Amino acid sequence: MYESEIAKRKTFAIIAHPDAGKTTLTEKFLLFGGQIQTAGAVKNNKINKATTSDFMEIEKQRGISVATSVMTFHYKEKWVNILDTPGHKDFAEDTYRTLTAVDSVILVIDCVKGVEEQTERLMEVCRMRSTPVIIFVNKMDRDGKDPFDLLEELEAKLNIGVHPMSWPINGGKDFKGVYLLHNQSLNLFESSKTKVADDVVKINGLSDPQIDTILNAKDASKLRDDVELIDGVYGELSQSDYLNAKTAPVFFGSALNSFGIQELLDTFIEVAPNPLPRATTKREIEPNEAKFSGFVFKIHANLDPKHRDRIAFLRVCSGKFERNKNFKHVRLEKQMKFANPYMFLAQSKEVMDDAYPGDVVGLYDTGNFKIGDTLTEGESFIFKGIPSFSPEIFKELINIDPMKSKQLEKGIQQLTDEGLASLFLQELGNRKFVGTVGELQFEVLQYRLEHEYGAKCRFEPRGIHKACWMSGEEADLKDFMKYRQTNIAYDKDNQPVFLAETAFILRMAEEKYPNITFHTTSEFKV
Ligand code: G4P
């Protein structure tokens, strides 16, 4: 059912190291899709590095990122949903979770900087989930790395095959444009911030003398040599290798100059997957099943203490979501209906009546949802693949106002349900360990606990290297958990985790208990 709706949809995320050009590219997509009319309309949602402890700034930024969490636009009969990911690395886990809700990604690389740290980590998540990736090498108007070296670097550092779809003719101030390898045309560079189509010159292959009238002799000869080499090495793009996340098609362009956007978008809507089936605890769910199902991948709180409402972002996985229809909240085993579900259109959000697989619906929430919650039309299953990752920094939550312990309890529970940080509880002494990817979250937590829940706390650093989920034989696990009792805590799903103090201690544990596997994410294949 709903095949024609499903066939129209493409749901993806643009990922990049901060400053590579994600915001600019998003904006150009919306411009090409006719969703916005002027450049500069999409607010940059990155949290300024210089103001990491400025709470007003954080609030402002978080406010903006709600508006730009999902942007939908139409392009050539397709209905494209872009899911935004926060740029600040302290919110990396937010990004990882958003990646569970997309079917493919576009990765933006700065041609001057090449593969940066954040890019590598994001790609690890894509690889883990076999998410198809298209790469856009941006800022070709700047003097960047040699394109052959870049391709090599992409393959080596991102651990994925690459396949150039276009090829740059010089770079920096000599940038002339790109040669489109798949349809043998020249796309000539012209700096323009507002145009919504490329100037493509169709030529008949590289021997076409037109090239010599358009390019000077040196550039024409270099292009011919380069392309000969590329053809020899890369051949045809295999769409199945792309869909299986083995090969990433690569484009070169300049988002700021609206250059190379059209060929990227055209290829994207042609090759990128439509909404894909998803695994659950019970069976695989096909998007075209008649009955609705979906999961919550992000929760956004309103930071205004007078309006303590939240928006839960739900990805529709099958069937049709309808306004005012009863659905089952599987974890709570209760029926819920939604009078004002939102859809997000570029800059605004509107109440919607129905949504289809691939769409993201914003649900007004008063505290019913946790990240990873599943809604269905009656069946009981939970979507898999929304793992928790081991945090990088661990601190113990210390209550400093005993009169407010209830508020603190509730606050930390709700804020970690939102996904702001991970909470690990230890029965022994009722200790609470909070883990995050960056320091910033502790400041946000402390601020919000005080301002929204009236609870005062302190975070004390704890020397913990990694939180490890464990798999193995029951008897071994029991034995290990008894042996390391003081380092065992429980995650939000009540799964035991080993809080290993150092990499060395983790290695020792692995050696002593060879039948136990220690995992740094909560979902793993056994
Ligand atoms: P991000 O979301 O990935 O963090 O990056 P964003 O789009 O904000 O771009 C980062 C900077 O790179 C911006 O400059 C942007 O204008 C610039 N940029 C994006 N695409 C290109 C390109 O193709 N060529 C060149 N030369 N620059 C590009 P900024 O000075 O930091 O911000 P702004 O004041 O221009 O907004």
Coordinates of C-alpha atoms and ligand atoms in Angstrom, one line a residue:
M1 CA 0.0 0.0 0.0
Y2 CA 1.0 3.6 -0.4
E3 CA 3.6 2.7 -3.0
S4 CA 3.3 5.9 -4.9
E5 CA 3.9 8.0 -1.8
I6 CA 6.8 5.8 -0.7
A7 CA 8.4 6.0 -4.2
K8 CA 8.4 9.8 -3.9
R9 CA 10.2 10.0 -0.7
K10 CA 13.9 10.4 0.0
T11 CA 15.0 10.9 3.6
F12 CA 18.6 11.8 4.3
A13 CA 21.0 13.8 6.4
I14 CA 23.9 16.0 5.4
I15 CA 26.9 15.3 7.6
A16 CA 30.1 17.2 7.8
H17 CA 32.8 18.4 10.1
P18 CA 31.8 21.9 11.3
D19 CA 32.6 24.6 8.7
A20 CA 32.8 22.2 5.7
G21 CA 29.6 23.8 4.3
K22 CA 26.6 21.8 5.6
T23 CA 24.4 24.8 6.2
T24 CA 25.3 26.4 2.9
L25 CA 24.5 23.2 1.0
T26 CA 21.2 22.7 2.9
E27 CA 20.3 26.2 2.0
K28 CA 21.1 25.6 -1.7
F29 CA 19.0 22.5 -1.8
L30 CA 16.0 24.4 -0.4
L31 CA 16.7 27.2 -2.9
F32 CA 16.8 24.7 -5.8
G33 CA 13.7 23.0 -4.4
G34 CA 11.9 26.4 -4.5
Q35 CA 11.3 26.1 -0.8
I36 CA 13.1 29.3 0.1
Q37 CA 13.7 32.3 -2.2
T38 CA 16.8 33.9 -0.8
A39 CA 20.2 32.7 0.3
G40 CA 20.8 33.3 4.0
A41 CA 17.3 32.1 5.0
V42 CA 18.6 29.0 6.8
K43 CA 20.0 29.8 10.2
N44 CA 23.3 28.2 11.0
N45 CA 22.5 26.0 14.0
K46 CA 26.1 25.3 15.0
I47 CA 27.0 26.3 18.5
N48 CA 29.8 28.8 18.3
K49 CA 33.0 27.4 19.6
A50 CA 33.8 30.6 21.4
T51 CA 30.7 30.6 23.5
T52 CA 30.4 27.1 24.8
S53 CA 29.5 28.1 28.3
D54 CA 27.1 30.9 27.3
F55 CA 23.8 29.4 28.2
M56 CA 21.7 32.0 26.5
E57 CA 23.6 31.2 23.4
I58 CA 23.0 27.5 23.8
E59 CA 19.3 28.1 24.3
K60 CA 19.2 30.4 21.3
Q61 CA 21.0 27.8 19.2
R62 CA 18.8 25.0 20.4
G63 CA 15.8 27.0 19.6
I64 CA 17.0 27.5 16.1
S65 CA 17.8 23.9 15.7
V66 CA 14.2 22.9 16.5
A67 CA 13.1 25.0 13.6
T68 CA 15.7 23.4 11.3
S69 CA 15.5 19.8 12.6
V70 CA 13.7 18.6 9.6
M71 CA 13.3 20.4 6.3
T72 CA 11.1 19.1 3.6
F73 CA 11.2 20.2 0.0
H74 CA 10.0 19.1 -3.4
Y75 CA 12.3 18.6 -6.2
K76 CA 11.3 17.1 -9.6
E77 CA 8.3 15.3 -8.2
K78 CA 10.2 14.0 -5.3
W79 CA 9.5 14.7 -1.7
V80 CA 12.8 15.2 0.0
N81 CA 13.2 15.2 3.8
I82 CA 16.5 16.6 5.1
L83 CA 17.2 15.8 8.8
D84 CA 19.5 18.3 10.3
T85 CA 22.4 17.2 12.6
P86 CA 24.0 19.5 15.1
G87 CA 27.4 20.6 14.2
H88 CA 28.9 20.9 17.6
K89 CA 30.9 17.8 18.5
D90 CA 29.5 17.7 22.0
F91 CA 26.2 16.8 20.5
A92 CA 27.6 14.0 18.4
E93 CA 25.3 11.5 19.9
D94 CA 22.3 13.5 18.8
T95 CA 23.8 13.2 15.3
Y96 CA 24.3 9.5 15.6
R97 CA 20.7 9.0 16.5
T98 CA 19.5 11.2 13.7
L99 CA 21.4 8.9 11.4
T100 CA 19.1 6.0 12.5
A101 CA 16.2 7.8 11.0
V102 CA 17.6 8.4 7.5
D103 CA 18.0 6.1 4.5
S104 CA 21.1 7.7 3.1
V105 CA 23.5 10.6 3.7
I106 CA 25.4 13.3 1.9
L107 CA 28.8 13.9 3.3
V108 CA 30.4 17.3 2.8
I109 CA 34.2 17.6 2.7
D110 CA 36.1 20.8 2.6
C111 CA 38.6 20.4 -0.3
V112 CA 41.2 22.4 1.6
K113 CA 41.0 20.4 4.8
G114 CA 40.2 16.9 3.5
V115 CA 38.9 14.3 5.9
E116 CA 38.6 15.8 9.4
E117 CA 38.1 14.1 12.8
Q118 CA 34.4 14.5 13.0
T119 CA 34.0 13.2 9.5
E120 CA 35.7 10.0 10.4
R121 CA 33.5 9.4 13.4
L122 CA 30.3 10.1 11.5
M123 CA 31.3 7.8 8.8
E124 CA 31.9 5.0 11.4
V125 CA 28.3 5.3 12.3
C126 CA 27.2 5.2 8.7
R127 CA 29.3 2.1 8.1
M128 CA 27.9 0.4 11.2
R129 CA 24.5 0.9 9.7
S130 CA 25.5 0.3 6.1
T131 CA 24.0 3.7 5.2
P132 CA 24.6 4.7 1.5
V133 CA 26.8 7.8 1.2
I134 CA 27.3 10.4 -1.5
I135 CA 30.3 12.7 -1.0
F136 CA 30.3 16.3 -2.0
V137 CA 33.8 17.9 -2.1
N138 CA 33.0 21.5 -1.4
K139 CA 34.8 24.9 -1.7
M140 CA 36.5 24.1 -5.1
D141 CA 36.8 27.9 -5.5
R142 CA 39.6 27.6 -2.9
D143 CA 43.1 26.2 -3.4
G144 CA 42.6 22.7 -2.0
K145 CA 44.2 19.4 -2.1
D146 CA 44.9 17.6 -5.4
P147 CA 41.7 15.7 -6.3
F148 CA 43.5 12.4 -6.8
D149 CA 45.1 12.7 -3.4
L150 CA 41.7 13.6 -1.9
L151 CA 40.1 10.5 -3.4
E152 CA 42.9 8.4 -1.9
E153 CA 42.5 10.1 1.5
L154 CA 38.7 9.5 1.4
E155 CA 39.2 5.8 0.7
A156 CA 41.9 5.3 3.3
K157 CA 40.4 7.3 6.1
L158 CA 36.7 6.6 5.6
N159 CA 37.2 3.0 4.7
I160 CA 34.9 3.1 1.7
G161 CA 35.3 2.8 -2.0
V162 CA 34.9 6.1 -3.9
H163 CA 33.7 6.7 -7.4
P164 CA 34.1 10.2 -9.0
M165 CA 31.0 11.4 -10.8
S166 CA 32.5 14.7 -11.8
W167 CA 36.0 15.8 -12.2
P168 CA 37.4 19.3 -11.4
I169 CA 39.3 21.4 -13.9
N170 CA 41.8 23.1 -11.6
G171 CA 40.8 24.6 -8.3
G172 CA 41.0 27.9 -6.4
K173 CA 41.0 31.0 -8.6
D174 CA 41.8 28.9 -11.7
F175 CA 38.7 26.7 -11.1
K176 CA 37.0 26.3 -14.5
G177 CA 34.3 23.9 -13.6
V178 CA 33.8 20.1 -13.7
Y179 CA 33.6 17.5 -16.4
L180 CA 30.6 15.2 -15.7
L181 CA 31.9 11.7 -16.2
H182 CA 28.6 10.0 -16.4
N183 CA 27.1 12.1 -19.2
Q184 CA 30.1 13.6 -20.8
S185 CA 29.4 17.2 -20.4
L186 CA 31.2 20.2 -19.1
N187 CA 29.7 22.2 -16.2
L188 CA 31.4 25.6 -16.4
F189 CA 32.1 27.5 -13.2
E190 CA 30.5 30.8 -12.7
S191 CA 30.3 32.4 -9.3
S192 CA 26.7 33.0 -8.4
K193 CA 25.0 32.8 -5.1
T194 CA 21.5 32.6 -6.3
K195 CA 21.2 30.6 -9.5
V196 CA 19.2 27.5 -9.4
A197 CA 20.6 25.5 -12.4
D198 CA 24.0 24.6 -13.7
D199 CA 25.3 25.9 -17.0
V200 CA 26.0 22.6 -18.7
V201 CA 27.6 22.2 -22.1
K202 CA 26.9 18.9 -23.7
I203 CA 30.0 17.6 -25.6
N204 CA 30.7 14.4 -27.4
G205 CA 33.3 12.9 -25.2
L206 CA 36.8 14.0 -24.6
S207 CA 37.8 14.1 -28.3
D208 CA 35.2 16.7 -29.0
P209 CA 37.1 19.8 -30.3
Q210 CA 34.6 22.0 -28.5
I211 CA 36.7 21.4 -25.4
D212 CA 39.6 23.1 -27.0
T213 CA 37.6 26.2 -27.7
I214 CA 36.2 26.3 -24.2
L215 CA 39.4 25.5 -22.2
N216 CA 42.9 26.6 -22.9
A217 CA 45.4 24.0 -24.2
K218 CA 46.9 23.2 -20.9
D219 CA 43.6 22.6 -19.1
A220 CA 42.2 20.6 -22.0
S221 CA 45.1 18.3 -22.1
K222 CA 45.2 17.8 -18.3
L223 CA 41.5 17.0 -18.3
R224 CA 41.9 14.4 -21.0
D225 CA 44.8 12.8 -19.2
D226 CA 43.0 12.8 -15.8
V227 CA 39.8 11.4 -17.2
E228 CA 41.7 8.6 -19.1
L229 CA 43.2 7.7 -15.8
I230 CA 39.9 7.8 -13.9
D231 CA 38.1 5.7 -16.6
G232 CA 40.8 3.1 -16.3
V233 CA 40.6 3.0 -12.5
Y234 CA 36.9 3.4 -11.7
G235 CA 34.8 2.3 -14.7
E236 CA 31.0 2.4 -14.2
L237 CA 29.4 3.2 -10.9
S238 CA 27.7 0.1 -9.6
Q239 CA 24.4 1.3 -8.0
S240 CA 24.2 -1.8 -5.8
D241 CA 27.7 -1.1 -4.4
Y242 CA 26.4 2.4 -3.6
L243 CA 23.2 1.1 -2.0
N244 CA 25.2 -1.5 0.0
A245 CA 27.4 1.3 1.3
K246 CA 30.5 -0.2 -0.4
T247 CA 31.1 2.7 -2.8
A248 CA 30.4 6.4 -2.4
P249 CA 29.8 8.5 -5.6
V250 CA 31.9 11.7 -5.3
F251 CA 31.0 15.2 -6.7
F252 CA 33.1 18.3 -6.7
G253 CA 31.6 21.8 -6.4
S254 CA 31.1 24.9 -4.4
A255 CA 28.0 25.3 -2.3
L256 CA 28.6 29.0 -1.7
N257 CA 28.6 29.6 -5.5
S258 CA 25.6 27.2 -6.1
F259 CA 28.0 25.3 -8.3
G260 CA 27.6 21.5 -8.7
I261 CA 24.4 21.5 -6.7
Q262 CA 22.1 20.5 -9.6
E263 CA 24.1 17.5 -10.7
L264 CA 24.4 16.4 -7.0
L265 CA 20.6 16.7 -6.5
D266 CA 19.7 15.1 -9.8
T267 CA 21.9 12.1 -9.1
F268 CA 20.7 12.0 -5.5
I269 CA 17.0 11.7 -6.3
E270 CA 17.8 9.1 -9.0
V271 CA 20.1 6.8 -7.0
A272 CA 19.4 7.4 -3.3
P273 CA 17.2 4.8 -1.7
N274 CA 13.5 5.3 -1.0
P275 CA 12.4 4.5 2.6
L276 CA 13.9 1.2 3.5
P277 CA 12.7 -1.7 5.6
R278 CA 13.6 -1.6 9.2
A279 CA 14.5 -4.3 11.8
T280 CA 12.5 -4.7 14.9
T281 CA 12.6 -7.0 17.9
K282 CA 10.0 -9.2 16.2
R283 CA 10.4 -9.0 12.4
E284 CA 11.5 -6.8 9.6
I285 CA 8.9 -4.0 8.8
E286 CA 8.4 -3.2 5.1
P287 CA 7.5 0.4 4.4
N288 CA 4.6 -0.6 2.2
E289 CA 2.8 -2.6 5.0
A290 CA -0.8 -1.3 5.5
K291 CA -0.4 -0.7 9.2
F292 CA 1.4 2.3 10.6
S293 CA 4.6 2.1 12.6
G294 CA 7.4 4.5 13.5
F295 CA 9.9 5.4 16.2
V296 CA 11.1 8.4 18.1
F297 CA 14.7 9.4 17.3
K298 CA 14.9 12.8 18.9
I299 CA 13.2 14.7 21.6
H300 CA 13.4 18.4 21.8
A301 CA 12.6 20.3 25.0
N302 CA 11.3 23.7 25.2
L303 CA 13.7 25.5 27.4
D304 CA 11.2 28.1 28.5
P305 CA 10.3 26.9 32.0
K306 CA 6.8 28.3 31.6
H307 CA 6.1 25.9 28.8
R308 CA 7.7 22.6 29.7
D309 CA 6.5 20.9 26.6
R310 CA 8.6 18.8 24.3
I311 CA 8.5 17.8 20.7
A312 CA 9.2 14.1 19.9
F313 CA 10.4 13.5 16.4
L314 CA 9.0 10.4 15.0
R315 CA 10.2 8.7 11.8
V316 CA 7.3 6.9 10.0
C317 CA 8.5 3.4 9.0
S318 CA 5.4 1.8 7.5
G319 CA 1.7 2.5 6.7
K320 CA 0.1 5.9 7.2
F321 CA 0.3 8.1 10.2
E322 CA -3.0 9.9 10.8
R323 CA -4.0 12.8 12.9
N324 CA -6.4 11.9 15.8
K325 CA -6.1 8.2 15.2
N326 CA -5.3 5.8 18.1
F327 CA -1.8 4.3 18.0
K328 CA -0.1 2.0 20.4
H329 CA 2.8 3.3 22.5
V330 CA 4.5 -0.1 22.8
R331 CA 6.8 0.5 25.8
L332 CA 4.0 2.0 27.9
E333 CA 1.4 -0.4 26.4
K334 CA -1.1 2.5 26.0
Q335 CA -3.1 4.0 23.2
M336 CA -2.3 7.5 22.2
K337 CA -3.6 9.9 19.6
F338 CA -2.3 13.2 18.4
A339 CA -4.4 16.2 17.8
N340 CA -1.7 18.5 16.5
P341 CA 1.1 16.5 14.8
Y342 CA 3.5 18.8 13.0
M343 CA 5.3 18.5 9.7
F344 CA 8.2 20.7 9.0
L345 CA 8.5 22.8 5.9
A346 CA 11.8 24.5 5.5
Q347 CA 11.3 27.3 7.9
S348 CA 7.9 26.7 9.4
K349 CA 6.0 23.9 11.0
E350 CA 2.4 23.1 10.2
V351 CA -0.2 20.8 11.6
M352 CA -0.6 17.9 9.3
D353 CA -3.2 15.2 8.7
D354 CA -1.2 12.3 7.5
A355 CA 2.3 11.2 6.9
Y356 CA 4.0 8.3 5.0
P357 CA 7.1 6.2 5.4
G358 CA 10.2 8.3 5.4
D359 CA 8.4 11.3 6.8
V360 CA 9.2 12.8 10.1
V361 CA 6.3 13.9 12.3
G362 CA 6.7 16.2 15.3
L363 CA 4.6 15.1 18.3
Y364 CA 3.7 17.3 21.1
D365 CA 4.8 15.4 24.2
T366 CA 4.2 15.9 27.9
G367 CA 6.7 13.3 29.0
N368 CA 5.5 10.1 27.5
F369 CA 8.4 9.5 25.1
K370 CA 11.9 8.3 25.4
I371 CA 14.4 8.1 22.5
G372 CA 13.8 4.8 20.7
D373 CA 10.1 4.5 21.6
T374 CA 7.9 2.7 19.0
L375 CA 4.4 3.5 18.0
T376 CA 2.3 1.0 16.0
E377 CA -1.2 0.3 15.0
G378 CA -1.6 -2.5 17.5
E379 CA 1.3 -4.9 17.1
S380 CA 4.0 -5.1 19.8
F381 CA 7.6 -4.7 18.6
I382 CA 10.4 -2.3 19.1
F383 CA 12.5 -0.8 16.3
K384 CA 16.1 -1.9 16.6
G385 CA 19.1 0.1 15.5
I386 CA 18.8 3.0 17.8
P387 CA 21.8 2.2 20.0
S388 CA 23.3 4.0 22.9
F389 CA 27.1 4.6 22.5
S390 CA 29.6 4.6 25.2
P391 CA 30.0 8.2 26.4
E392 CA 33.5 9.7 26.5
I393 CA 33.2 11.6 29.8
F394 CA 31.8 10.2 33.0
K395 CA 30.8 12.1 36.1
E396 CA 28.8 11.2 39.2
L397 CA 25.7 13.2 40.0
I398 CA 25.8 14.5 43.5
N399 CA 22.7 16.1 45.0
I400 CA 23.5 19.2 46.9
D401 CA 20.0 20.0 48.1
P402 CA 18.6 17.1 50.0
M403 CA 15.1 18.8 50.1
K404 CA 14.9 18.5 46.3
S405 CA 16.0 14.9 45.7
K406 CA 12.7 14.0 44.1
Q407 CA 13.0 16.9 41.7
L408 CA 16.6 15.9 40.9
E409 CA 15.5 12.3 40.3
K410 CA 12.7 13.3 37.9
G411 CA 14.8 15.9 36.2
I412 CA 17.8 13.7 35.4
Q413 CA 15.5 11.0 34.3
Q414 CA 13.6 13.2 31.9
L415 CA 16.7 15.0 30.6
T416 CA 18.4 11.7 29.9
D417 CA 15.3 10.4 28.2
E418 CA 15.6 13.3 25.9
G419 CA 19.0 12.0 25.0
L420 CA 21.0 14.9 26.4
A421 CA 23.3 12.4 28.3
S422 CA 23.4 8.8 29.3
L423 CA 22.4 7.8 32.8
F424 CA 23.9 4.7 34.5
L425 CA 22.4 3.6 37.8
Q426 CA 24.2 1.6 40.4
E427 CA 22.1 -0.3 42.9
L428 CA 25.0 -0.2 45.4
G429 CA 24.6 3.0 47.2
N430 CA 22.1 4.3 44.6
R431 CA 24.8 6.1 42.7
K432 CA 24.1 7.9 39.4
F433 CA 26.8 8.1 36.8
V434 CA 26.2 10.5 33.9
G435 CA 28.1 10.1 30.7
T436 CA 28.3 12.5 27.8
V437 CA 30.3 13.1 24.6
G438 CA 31.5 16.5 25.7
E439 CA 31.8 18.8 28.7
L440 CA 29.1 21.1 27.3
Q441 CA 26.3 18.7 28.2
F442 CA 27.2 18.8 31.9
E443 CA 26.8 22.6 31.9
V444 CA 23.5 22.3 30.1
L445 CA 22.3 19.6 32.5
Q446 CA 23.2 21.5 35.6
Y447 CA 21.6 24.6 34.2
R448 CA 18.4 22.9 33.2
L449 CA 18.1 20.9 36.4
E450 CA 18.2 24.1 38.4
H451 CA 16.0 26.2 36.1
E452 CA 13.4 23.7 35.0
Y453 CA 13.3 21.3 38.0
G454 CA 14.5 23.5 40.9
A455 CA 17.2 20.9 41.7
K456 CA 20.8 21.7 42.6
C457 CA 23.6 19.3 41.9
R458 CA 27.2 18.9 41.3
F459 CA 29.1 16.6 38.9
E460 CA 32.2 14.9 40.2
P461 CA 34.6 13.5 37.6
R462 CA 35.0 9.8 37.7
G463 CA 37.9 8.0 36.1
I464 CA 36.0 5.8 33.7
H465 CA 37.3 5.0 30.3
K466 CA 34.3 3.3 28.6
A467 CA 30.9 1.9 29.3
C468 CA 30.7 -1.6 27.9
W469 CA 27.7 -3.7 27.2
M470 CA 28.4 -7.4 27.5
S471 CA 27.4 -10.6 25.8
G472 CA 28.3 -14.2 26.5
E473 CA 27.1 -17.2 28.5
E474 CA 24.9 -16.5 31.4
A475 CA 27.2 -18.2 33.9
D476 CA 30.3 -16.2 32.8
L477 CA 28.4 -12.9 32.9
K478 CA 27.1 -13.6 36.3
D479 CA 30.5 -14.5 37.5
F480 CA 32.1 -11.4 36.0
M481 CA 29.4 -9.1 37.4
K482 CA 30.0 -10.5 40.8
Y483 CA 33.7 -10.1 40.5
R484 CA 33.5 -6.5 39.2
Q485 CA 30.4 -5.6 41.2
T486 CA 31.5 -2.1 42.1
N487 CA 31.9 -1.2 38.4
I488 CA 28.6 -2.6 37.2
A489 CA 25.8 -0.2 36.6
Y490 CA 22.5 -0.3 34.6
D491 CA 21.5 1.7 31.6
K492 CA 18.1 3.3 30.7
D493 CA 16.8 -0.1 29.5
N494 CA 18.1 -1.8 32.7
Q495 CA 20.9 -3.5 30.8
P496 CA 24.1 -4.1 32.8
V497 CA 27.2 -2.2 31.7
F498 CA 30.8 -2.5 32.8
L499 CA 32.3 0.9 33.6
A500 CA 35.9 0.1 32.8
E501 CA 38.3 2.5 34.5
T502 CA 41.0 2.4 31.9
A503 CA 41.8 0.7 28.6
F504 CA 44.2 -1.5 30.4
I505 CA 41.6 -2.7 32.9
L506 CA 39.2 -3.4 30.0
R507 CA 41.9 -5.5 28.3
M508 CA 42.6 -7.4 31.5
A509 CA 38.9 -8.2 31.8
E510 CA 38.8 -9.4 28.2
E511 CA 41.8 -11.6 28.9
K512 CA 40.4 -13.0 32.2
Y513 CA 37.0 -13.6 30.6
P514 CA 37.6 -14.6 27.0
N515 CA 34.0 -15.9 26.6
I516 CA 32.6 -12.4 27.3
T517 CA 32.5 -9.8 24.6
F518 CA 32.6 -6.2 25.6
H519 CA 30.8 -3.8 23.3
T520 CA 30.9 0.0 23.3
T521 CA 27.4 0.3 21.9
S522 CA 24.2 -1.1 23.4
E523 CA 23.3 -3.0 20.2
F524 CA 25.5 -5.6 18.7
K525 CA 25.3 -8.8 16.8
V526 CA 25.9 -11.9 18.8
Ligands
G4P1 P1 28.8 24.1 8.4 O1 27.3 24.3 8.4 O2 29.2 22.8 7.8 O3 29.4 24.4 9.7 O4 29.4 25.2 7.4 P2 28.7 26.5 6.7 O5 27.8 26.2 5.6 O6 28.3 27.4 7.8 O7 30.0 27.1 6.0 C1 31.2 27.4 6.7 C2 31.9 28.6 6.0 O8 32.3 28.1 4.7 C3 31.0 29.8 5.8 O9 31.8 30.9 5.8 C4 30.5 29.6 4.3 O10 30.2 30.8 3.7 C5 31.8 29.0 3.7 N1 31.5 28.2 2.5 C6 30.6 27.3 2.3 N2 30.7 26.8 1.0 C7 31.7 27.4 0.4 C8 32.3 27.3 -0.9 O11 31.9 26.6 -1.7 N3 33.4 28.1 -1.1 C9 33.9 29.0 -0.1 N4 34.9 29.7 -0.4 N5 33.3 29.1 1.1 C10 32.3 28.3 1.4 P3 31.9 31.8 7.1 O12 32.7 33.0 6.8 O13 32.3 31.0 8.3 O14 30.4 32.2 7.4 P4 29.5 33.3 6.6 O15 29.8 34.5 7.3 O16 29.9 33.3 5.2 O17 28.1 32.7 6.9

